Amino acid sequence: MKKAALLGLFALGCMMASGASSAHTRFGVYIGGPLWIPPPAYYPAPVYYPPPVYVERQAPPVYVEQSPAPENYWYYCQESKGYYPYVQSCPSNWMKVVPNGPGGNQPPPQ
């Protein structure tokens, strides 16, 4: 403590002897010549905040359920020798027949 007080008195004496006025800055006090007194320690440290984060809200995706493609088949019964819906039941299995013609949307032959 004594050394700090003596250093301060020495600096004050040097300033008076040289006739230089002290320049107060944020970074300390320049007394003149090679003498400089550091700034007091009560300057608060700068506070840095992170940049704000913005979240863009988007509408949820819309899913449209599509019905499966219609089956374009005719069903033929070999035993009855006819097509569904003209023949309602078949004792054996129905046979899938691909319709002929453009688009295949014609009704089965009778």
JSON list of C-alpha atoms in Angstrom, two decimals:
[
{"chain": "A", "resi": 1, "resn": "MET", "atom": "CA", "xyz": [0.00, 0.00, 0.00]},
{"chain": "A", "resi": 2, "resn": "LYS", "atom": "CA", "xyz": [2.87, 2.33, 0.82]},
{"chain": "A", "resi": 3, "resn": "LYS", "atom": "CA", "xyz": [4.47, 1.67, -2.55]},
{"chain": "A", "resi": 4, "resn": "ALA", "atom": "CA", "xyz": [1.25, 2.60, -4.37]},
{"chain": "A", "resi": 5, "resn": "ALA", "atom": "CA", "xyz": [0.91, 5.82, -2.37]},
{"chain": "A", "resi": 6, "resn": "LEU", "atom": "CA", "xyz": [4.54, 6.72, -3.02]},
{"chain": "A", "resi": 7, "resn": "LEU", "atom": "CA", "xyz": [4.12, 6.00, -6.73]},
{"chain": "A", "resi": 8, "resn": "GLY", "atom": "CA", "xyz": [1.07, 8.24, -6.84]},
{"chain": "A", "resi": 9, "resn": "LEU", "atom": "CA", "xyz": [2.90, 11.06, -5.07]},
{"chain": "A", "resi": 10, "resn": "PHE", "atom": "CA", "xyz": [5.84, 10.61, -7.39]},
{"chain": "A", "resi": 11, "resn": "ALA", "atom": "CA", "xyz": [3.58, 10.81, -10.43]},
{"chain": "A", "resi": 12, "resn": "LEU", "atom": "CA", "xyz": [1.87, 13.93, -9.05]},
{"chain": "A", "resi": 13, "resn": "GLY", "atom": "CA", "xyz": [5.23, 15.51, -8.37]},
{"chain": "A", "resi": 14, "resn": "CYS", "atom": "CA", "xyz": [6.47, 14.76, -11.87]},
{"chain": "A", "resi": 15, "resn": "MET", "atom": "CA", "xyz": [3.34, 16.28, -13.34]},
{"chain": "A", "resi": 16, "resn": "MET", "atom": "CA", "xyz": [3.73, 19.47, -11.33]},
{"chain": "A", "resi": 17, "resn": "ALA", "atom": "CA", "xyz": [7.41, 19.71, -12.14]},
{"chain": "A", "resi": 18, "resn": "SER", "atom": "CA", "xyz": [6.90, 19.32, -15.86]},
{"chain": "A", "resi": 19, "resn": "GLY", "atom": "CA", "xyz": [3.91, 21.64, -16.00]},
{"chain": "A", "resi": 20, "resn": "ALA", "atom": "CA", "xyz": [2.02, 19.18, -18.15]},
{"chain": "A", "resi": 21, "resn": "SER", "atom": "CA", "xyz": [-1.68, 18.80, -17.60]},
{"chain": "A", "resi": 22, "resn": "SER", "atom": "CA", "xyz": [-3.10, 15.33, -17.37]},
{"chain": "A", "resi": 23, "resn": "ALA", "atom": "CA", "xyz": [-5.21, 14.04, -20.21]},
{"chain": "A", "resi": 24, "resn": "HIS", "atom": "CA", "xyz": [-8.04, 11.86, -18.93]},
{"chain": "A", "resi": 25, "resn": "THR", "atom": "CA", "xyz": [-9.03, 9.06, -21.26]},
{"chain": "A", "resi": 26, "resn": "ARG", "atom": "CA", "xyz": [-11.02, 5.96, -20.92]},
{"chain": "A", "resi": 27, "resn": "PHE", "atom": "CA", "xyz": [-7.83, 4.00, -21.17]},
{"chain": "A", "resi": 28, "resn": "GLY", "atom": "CA", "xyz": [-6.04, 5.71, -18.29]},
{"chain": "A", "resi": 29, "resn": "VAL", "atom": "CA", "xyz": [-4.39, 9.00, -17.43]},
{"chain": "A", "resi": 30, "resn": "TYR", "atom": "CA", "xyz": [-1.36, 10.20, -19.31]},
{"chain": "A", "resi": 31, "resn": "ILE", "atom": "CA", "xyz": [0.69, 12.33, -16.96]},
{"chain": "A", "resi": 32, "resn": "GLY", "atom": "CA", "xyz": [3.52, 13.17, -19.29]},
{"chain": "A", "resi": 33, "resn": "GLY", "atom": "CA", "xyz": [6.78, 11.59, -20.26]},
{"chain": "A", "resi": 34, "resn": "PRO", "atom": "CA", "xyz": [6.84, 7.87, -19.64]},
{"chain": "A", "resi": 35, "resn": "LEU", "atom": "CA", "xyz": [4.24, 8.05, -16.85]},
{"chain": "A", "resi": 36, "resn": "TRP", "atom": "CA", "xyz": [0.78, 6.63, -17.28]},
{"chain": "A", "resi": 37, "resn": "ILE", "atom": "CA", "xyz": [-1.80, 5.68, -14.69]},
{"chain": "A", "resi": 38, "resn": "PRO", "atom": "CA", "xyz": [-4.09, 2.79, -15.71]},
{"chain": "A", "resi": 39, "resn": "PRO", "atom": "CA", "xyz": [-7.87, 3.25, -15.68]},
{"chain": "A", "resi": 40, "resn": "PRO", "atom": "CA", "xyz": [-9.91, 2.29, -12.65]},
{"chain": "A", "resi": 41, "resn": "ALA", "atom": "CA", "xyz": [-11.29, -1.23, -12.61]},
{"chain": "A", "resi": 42, "resn": "TYR", "atom": "CA", "xyz": [-14.95, -0.23, -12.35]},
{"chain": "A", "resi": 43, "resn": "TYR", "atom": "CA", "xyz": [-15.65, -0.07, -16.08]},
{"chain": "A", "resi": 44, "resn": "PRO", "atom": "CA", "xyz": [-18.19, -2.79, -16.79]},
{"chain": "A", "resi": 45, "resn": "ALA", "atom": "CA", "xyz": [-17.26, -5.35, -19.37]},
{"chain": "A", "resi": 46, "resn": "PRO", "atom": "CA", "xyz": [-19.24, -5.09, -22.60]},
{"chain": "A", "resi": 47, "resn": "VAL", "atom": "CA", "xyz": [-22.21, -7.42, -22.78]},
{"chain": "A", "resi": 48, "resn": "TYR", "atom": "CA", "xyz": [-22.77, -9.27, -26.00]},
{"chain": "A", "resi": 49, "resn": "TYR", "atom": "CA", "xyz": [-26.10, -10.89, -26.74]},
{"chain": "A", "resi": 50, "resn": "PRO", "atom": "CA", "xyz": [-26.52, -13.52, -29.40]},
{"chain": "A", "resi": 51, "resn": "PRO", "atom": "CA", "xyz": [-28.54, -12.44, -32.42]},
{"chain": "A", "resi": 52, "resn": "PRO", "atom": "CA", "xyz": [-32.26, -13.22, -32.20]},
{"chain": "A", "resi": 53, "resn": "VAL", "atom": "CA", "xyz": [-33.48, -16.41, -33.79]},
{"chain": "A", "resi": 54, "resn": "TYR", "atom": "CA", "xyz": [-36.51, -16.14, -36.00]},
{"chain": "A", "resi": 55, "resn": "VAL", "atom": "CA", "xyz": [-38.56, -19.24, -36.75]},
{"chain": "A", "resi": 56, "resn": "GLU", "atom": "CA", "xyz": [-40.77, -19.04, -39.80]},
{"chain": "A", "resi": 57, "resn": "ARG", "atom": "CA", "xyz": [-43.96, -20.94, -39.20]},
{"chain": "A", "resi": 58, "resn": "GLN", "atom": "CA", "xyz": [-45.22, -22.81, -42.19]},
{"chain": "A", "resi": 59, "resn": "ALA", "atom": "CA", "xyz": [-48.52, -24.49, -42.70]},
{"chain": "A", "resi": 60, "resn": "PRO", "atom": "CA", "xyz": [-48.28, -28.26, -42.35]},
{"chain": "A", "resi": 61, "resn": "PRO", "atom": "CA", "xyz": [-48.23, -30.13, -45.64]},
{"chain": "A", "resi": 62, "resn": "VAL", "atom": "CA", "xyz": [-51.58, -31.23, -46.96]},
{"chain": "A", "resi": 63, "resn": "TYR", "atom": "CA", "xyz": [-51.82, -34.81, -48.10]},
{"chain": "A", "resi": 64, "resn": "VAL", "atom": "CA", "xyz": [-54.59, -35.73, -50.47]},
{"chain": "A", "resi": 65, "resn": "GLU", "atom": "CA", "xyz": [-55.48, -39.37, -50.45]},
{"chain": "A", "resi": 66, "resn": "GLN", "atom": "CA", "xyz": [-56.17, -40.56, -53.93]},
{"chain": "A", "resi": 67, "resn": "SER", "atom": "CA", "xyz": [-58.39, -43.47, -54.59]},
{"chain": "A", "resi": 68, "resn": "PRO", "atom": "CA", "xyz": [-56.68, -46.33, -56.35]},
{"chain": "A", "resi": 69, "resn": "ALA", "atom": "CA", "xyz": [-57.01, -46.52, -60.08]},
{"chain": "A", "resi": 70, "resn": "PRO", "atom": "CA", "xyz": [-60.15, -48.35, -61.08]},
{"chain": "A", "resi": 71, "resn": "GLU", "atom": "CA", "xyz": [-59.56, -51.86, -62.22]},
{"chain": "A", "resi": 72, "resn": "ASN", "atom": "CA", "xyz": [-60.26, -52.05, -65.90]},
{"chain": "A", "resi": 73, "resn": "TYR", "atom": "CA", "xyz": [-60.93, -55.76, -66.11]},
{"chain": "A", "resi": 74, "resn": "TRP", "atom": "CA", "xyz": [-63.85, -57.81, -67.19]},
{"chain": "A", "resi": 75, "resn": "TYR", "atom": "CA", "xyz": [-64.60, -60.97, -65.26]},
{"chain": "A", "resi": 76, "resn": "TYR", "atom": "CA", "xyz": [-65.49, -64.03, -67.36]},
{"chain": "A", "resi": 77, "resn": "CYS", "atom": "CA", "xyz": [-66.95, -67.33, -66.19]},
{"chain": "A", "resi": 78, "resn": "GLN", "atom": "CA", "xyz": [-65.94, -70.21, -68.47]},
{"chain": "A", "resi": 79, "resn": "GLU", "atom": "CA", "xyz": [-68.65, -72.58, -67.28]},
{"chain": "A", "resi": 80, "resn": "SER", "atom": "CA", "xyz": [-71.50, -70.10, -67.79]},
{"chain": "A", "resi": 81, "resn": "LYS", "atom": "CA", "xyz": [-69.81, -68.56, -70.84]},
{"chain": "A", "resi": 82, "resn": "GLY", "atom": "CA", "xyz": [-70.68, -65.05, -69.69]},
{"chain": "A", "resi": 83, "resn": "TYR", "atom": "CA", "xyz": [-69.29, -61.90, -68.16]},
{"chain": "A", "resi": 84, "resn": "TYR", "atom": "CA", "xyz": [-70.04, -60.26, -64.83]},
{"chain": "A", "resi": 85, "resn": "PRO", "atom": "CA", "xyz": [-72.54, -58.52, -64.09]},
{"chain": "A", "resi": 86, "resn": "TYR", "atom": "CA", "xyz": [-74.66, -60.50, -66.56]},
{"chain": "A", "resi": 87, "resn": "VAL", "atom": "CA", "xyz": [-73.65, -63.71, -64.82]},
{"chain": "A", "resi": 88, "resn": "GLN", "atom": "CA", "xyz": [-73.93, -63.20, -61.04]},
{"chain": "A", "resi": 89, "resn": "SER", "atom": "CA", "xyz": [-72.19, -66.36, -59.83]},
{"chain": "A", "resi": 90, "resn": "CYS", "atom": "CA", "xyz": [-69.59, -68.69, -61.21]},
{"chain": "A", "resi": 91, "resn": "PRO", "atom": "CA", "xyz": [-69.12, -72.27, -59.91]},
{"chain": "A", "resi": 92, "resn": "SER", "atom": "CA", "xyz": [-65.38, -72.06, -60.66]},
{"chain": "A", "resi": 93, "resn": "ASN", "atom": "CA", "xyz": [-63.04, -69.09, -60.38]},
{"chain": "A", "resi": 94, "resn": "TRP", "atom": "CA", "xyz": [-63.62, -65.92, -62.35]},
{"chain": "A", "resi": 95, "resn": "MET", "atom": "CA", "xyz": [-61.09, -65.15, -65.07]},
{"chain": "A", "resi": 96, "resn": "LYS", "atom": "CA", "xyz": [-59.76, -61.60, -65.42]},
{"chain": "A", "resi": 97, "resn": "VAL", "atom": "CA", "xyz": [-59.97, -60.37, -68.99]},
{"chain": "A", "resi": 98, "resn": "VAL", "atom": "CA", "xyz": [-58.29, -57.17, -70.19]},
{"chain": "A", "resi": 99, "resn": "PRO", "atom": "CA", "xyz": [-60.88, -55.16, -72.12]},
{"chain": "A", "resi": 100, "resn": "ASN", "atom": "CA", "xyz": [-60.02, -54.29, -75.67]},
{"chain": "A", "resi": 101, "resn": "GLY", "atom": "CA", "xyz": [-60.70, -50.96, -77.28]},
{"chain": "A", "resi": 102, "resn": "PRO", "atom": "CA", "xyz": [-59.63, -47.42, -76.51]},
{"chain": "A", "resi": 103, "resn": "GLY", "atom": "CA", "xyz": [-59.44, -46.78, -72.75]},
{"chain": "A", "resi": 104, "resn": "GLY", "atom": "CA", "xyz": [-61.02, -50.08, -71.89]},
{"chain": "A", "resi": 105, "resn": "ASN", "atom": "CA", "xyz": [-64.09, -48.39, -70.42]},
{"chain": "A", "resi": 106, "resn": "GLN", "atom": "CA", "xyz": [-66.68, -50.26, -72.45]},
{"chain": "A", "resi": 107, "resn": "PRO", "atom": "CA", "xyz": [-69.03, -52.63, -70.72]},
{"chain": "A", "resi": 108, "resn": "PRO", "atom": "CA", "xyz": [-68.38, -56.34, -71.19]},
{"chain": "A", "resi": 109, "resn": "PRO", "atom": "CA", "xyz": [-70.14, -58.11, -74.07]},
{"chain": "A", "resi": 110, "resn": "GLN", "atom": "CA", "xyz": [-73.36, -59.91, -73.31]}
]
